[in-house]
Coordinates of C-alpha atoms in Angstrom, one line a residue:
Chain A
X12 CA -16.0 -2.2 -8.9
X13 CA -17.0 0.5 -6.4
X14 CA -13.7 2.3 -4.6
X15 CA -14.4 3.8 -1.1
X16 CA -11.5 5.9 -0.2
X17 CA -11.2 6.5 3.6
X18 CA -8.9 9.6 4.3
X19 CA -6.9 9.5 7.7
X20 CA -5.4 12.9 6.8
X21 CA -6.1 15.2 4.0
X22 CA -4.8 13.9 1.0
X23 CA -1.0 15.0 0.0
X24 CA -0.5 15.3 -3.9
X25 CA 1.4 11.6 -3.8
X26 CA -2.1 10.1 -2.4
X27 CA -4.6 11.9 -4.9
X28 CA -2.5 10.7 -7.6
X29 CA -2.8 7.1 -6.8
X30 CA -6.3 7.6 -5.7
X31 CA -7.0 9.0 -9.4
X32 CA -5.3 6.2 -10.6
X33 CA -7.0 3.9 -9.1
X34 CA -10.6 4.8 -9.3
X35 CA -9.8 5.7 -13.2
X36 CA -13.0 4.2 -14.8
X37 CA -14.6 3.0 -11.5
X38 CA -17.5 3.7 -9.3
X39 CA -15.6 5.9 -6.1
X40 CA -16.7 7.1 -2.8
X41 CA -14.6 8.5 -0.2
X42 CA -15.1 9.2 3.7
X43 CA -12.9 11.5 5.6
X44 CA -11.6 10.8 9.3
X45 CA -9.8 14.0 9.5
X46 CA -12.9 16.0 10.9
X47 CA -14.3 16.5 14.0
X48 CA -16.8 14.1 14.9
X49 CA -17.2 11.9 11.8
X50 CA -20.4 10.1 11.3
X51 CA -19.3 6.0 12.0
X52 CA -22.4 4.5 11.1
X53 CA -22.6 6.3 8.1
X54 CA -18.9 5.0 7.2
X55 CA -20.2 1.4 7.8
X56 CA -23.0 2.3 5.3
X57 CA -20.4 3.2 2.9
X58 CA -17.9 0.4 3.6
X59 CA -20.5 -2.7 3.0
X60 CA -21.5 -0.4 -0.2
X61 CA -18.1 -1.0 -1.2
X62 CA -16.5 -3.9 -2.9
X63 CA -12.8 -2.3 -2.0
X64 CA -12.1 0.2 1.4
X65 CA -8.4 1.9 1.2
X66 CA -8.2 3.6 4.3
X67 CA -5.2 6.2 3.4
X68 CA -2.7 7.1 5.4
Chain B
X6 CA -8.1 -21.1 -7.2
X7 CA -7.7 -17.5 -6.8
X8 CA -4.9 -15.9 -5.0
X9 CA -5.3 -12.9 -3.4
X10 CA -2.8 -9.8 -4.7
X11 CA -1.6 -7.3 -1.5
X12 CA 0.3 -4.3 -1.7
X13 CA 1.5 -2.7 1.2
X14 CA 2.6 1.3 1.0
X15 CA 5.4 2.4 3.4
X16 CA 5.6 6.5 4.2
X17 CA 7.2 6.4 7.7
X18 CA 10.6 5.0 7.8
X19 CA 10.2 3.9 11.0
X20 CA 7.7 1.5 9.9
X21 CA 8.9 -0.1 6.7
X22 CA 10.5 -3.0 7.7
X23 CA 7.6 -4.0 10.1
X24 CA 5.7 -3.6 7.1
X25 CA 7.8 -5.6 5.0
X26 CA 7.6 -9.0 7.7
X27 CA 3.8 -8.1 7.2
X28 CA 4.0 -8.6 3.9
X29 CA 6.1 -11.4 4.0
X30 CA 3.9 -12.9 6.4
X31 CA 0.9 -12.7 4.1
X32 CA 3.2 -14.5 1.8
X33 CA 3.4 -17.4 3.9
X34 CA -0.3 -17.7 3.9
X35 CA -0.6 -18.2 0.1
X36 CA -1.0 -13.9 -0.6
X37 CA 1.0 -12.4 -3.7
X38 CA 2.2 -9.7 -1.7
X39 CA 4.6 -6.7 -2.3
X40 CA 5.9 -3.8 -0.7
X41 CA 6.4 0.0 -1.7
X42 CA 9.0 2.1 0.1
X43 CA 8.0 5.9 -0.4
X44 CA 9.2 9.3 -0.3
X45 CA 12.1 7.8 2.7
X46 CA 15.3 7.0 1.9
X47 CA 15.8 4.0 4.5
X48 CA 19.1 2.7 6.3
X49 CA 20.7 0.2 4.4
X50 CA 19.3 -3.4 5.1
X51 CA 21.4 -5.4 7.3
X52 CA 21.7 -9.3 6.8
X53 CA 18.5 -10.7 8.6
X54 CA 16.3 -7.8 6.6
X55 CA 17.8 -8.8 3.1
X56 CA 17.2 -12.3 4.1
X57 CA 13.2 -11.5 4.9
X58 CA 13.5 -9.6 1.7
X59 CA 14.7 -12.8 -0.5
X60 CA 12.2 -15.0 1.5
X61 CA 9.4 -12.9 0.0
X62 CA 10.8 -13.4 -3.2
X63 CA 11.4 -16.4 -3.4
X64 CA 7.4 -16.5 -2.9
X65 CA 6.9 -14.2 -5.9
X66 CA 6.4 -11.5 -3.8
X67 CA 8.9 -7.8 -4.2
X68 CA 9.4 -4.6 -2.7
X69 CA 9.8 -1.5 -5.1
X70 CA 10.7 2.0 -3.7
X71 CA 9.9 5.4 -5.6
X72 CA 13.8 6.6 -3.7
X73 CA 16.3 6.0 -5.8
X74 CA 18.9 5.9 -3.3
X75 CA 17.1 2.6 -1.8
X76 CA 17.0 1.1 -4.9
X77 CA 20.6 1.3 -5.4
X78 CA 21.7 0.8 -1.6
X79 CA 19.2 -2.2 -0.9
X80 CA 18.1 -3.7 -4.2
X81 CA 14.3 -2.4 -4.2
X82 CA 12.7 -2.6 -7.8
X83 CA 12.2 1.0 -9.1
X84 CA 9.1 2.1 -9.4
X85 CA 7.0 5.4 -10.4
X86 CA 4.1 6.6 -8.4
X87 CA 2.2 6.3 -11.9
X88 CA 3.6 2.4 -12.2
X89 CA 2.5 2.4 -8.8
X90 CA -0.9 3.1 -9.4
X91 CA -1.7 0.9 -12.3
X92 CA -0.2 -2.0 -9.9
X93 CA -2.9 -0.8 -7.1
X94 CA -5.4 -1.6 -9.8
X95 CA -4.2 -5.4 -9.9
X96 CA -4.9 -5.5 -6.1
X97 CA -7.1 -7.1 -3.6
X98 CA -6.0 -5.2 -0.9
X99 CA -4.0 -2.2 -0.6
X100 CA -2.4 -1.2 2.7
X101 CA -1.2 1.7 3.3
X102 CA 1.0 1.0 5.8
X103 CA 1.6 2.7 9.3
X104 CA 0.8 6.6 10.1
X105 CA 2.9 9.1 7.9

């Protein structure tokens, strides 16, 4: 199973915990919003790469 | 046939009970689904948000908390953010829920 992890805001030590968790033993990508100007087709890429998407808070 | 499992994260206090009727509403529409009341300690549940609360029980569904305090003011099932990790594993979707 591969994880894309989509970051709202920069991960706090509560959310890289369960994203460790998680993606223990699987296939992970991750994408952050947080930035100026973030490449959207390039998220789509990653998102249909993905079998799972958890946009974080 | 395969049901799907969703797990819903609640950060904001201000949006974990609209999280938990989202949760309950996935319920209704044949979805295991459970809630997880973070880092908040929330109000004490008055009588029609205990009700929702049983309703999404009684369709196997649960809300945990990692707050201690909510567990012993509203009923929540304890969790750990380690417990609540291996759970996320079991999942088919996993919301988190609302901005923090």
């Amino acid at each position: 199973m591969k994880i894309l992890n989509v970051y709202r805001s920069e991960p706090d030590a509560t959310t890289k915990k369960l994203v460790e968790i998680v993606t223990r033993d699987r296939e992970a990508d991750s994408f952050k919003l947080n930035v100026d100007a973030p490449d959207y087709d390039k998220l789509v890429d990653k998102i249909f790469a993905a079998d799972q998407t958890i946009c974080w808070w | 046939m395969e049901y799907k499992k969703v797990c819903f994260m609640y950060r904001n206090k201000d949006y974990t009970m609209d999280g938990i009727r989202s949760a309950l509403g996935l319920a209704v529409e044949n979805m295991y689904a459970y809630g997880v009341v973070l880092d908040n300690e929330i109000p004490a549940l008055d009588e029609n948000q205990q009700e929702s609360i049983e309703m999404l029980r009684d369709m196997e569904g649960e809300v945990y908390s990692t707050v201690q305090a909510n567990v012993d003011k509203s009923g929540f099932e304890a969790i750990t953010i380690e417990e609540l990790g291996e759970k996320l594993r079991e999942m088919t979707n996993i919301v988190p829920y609302g901005i923090k």
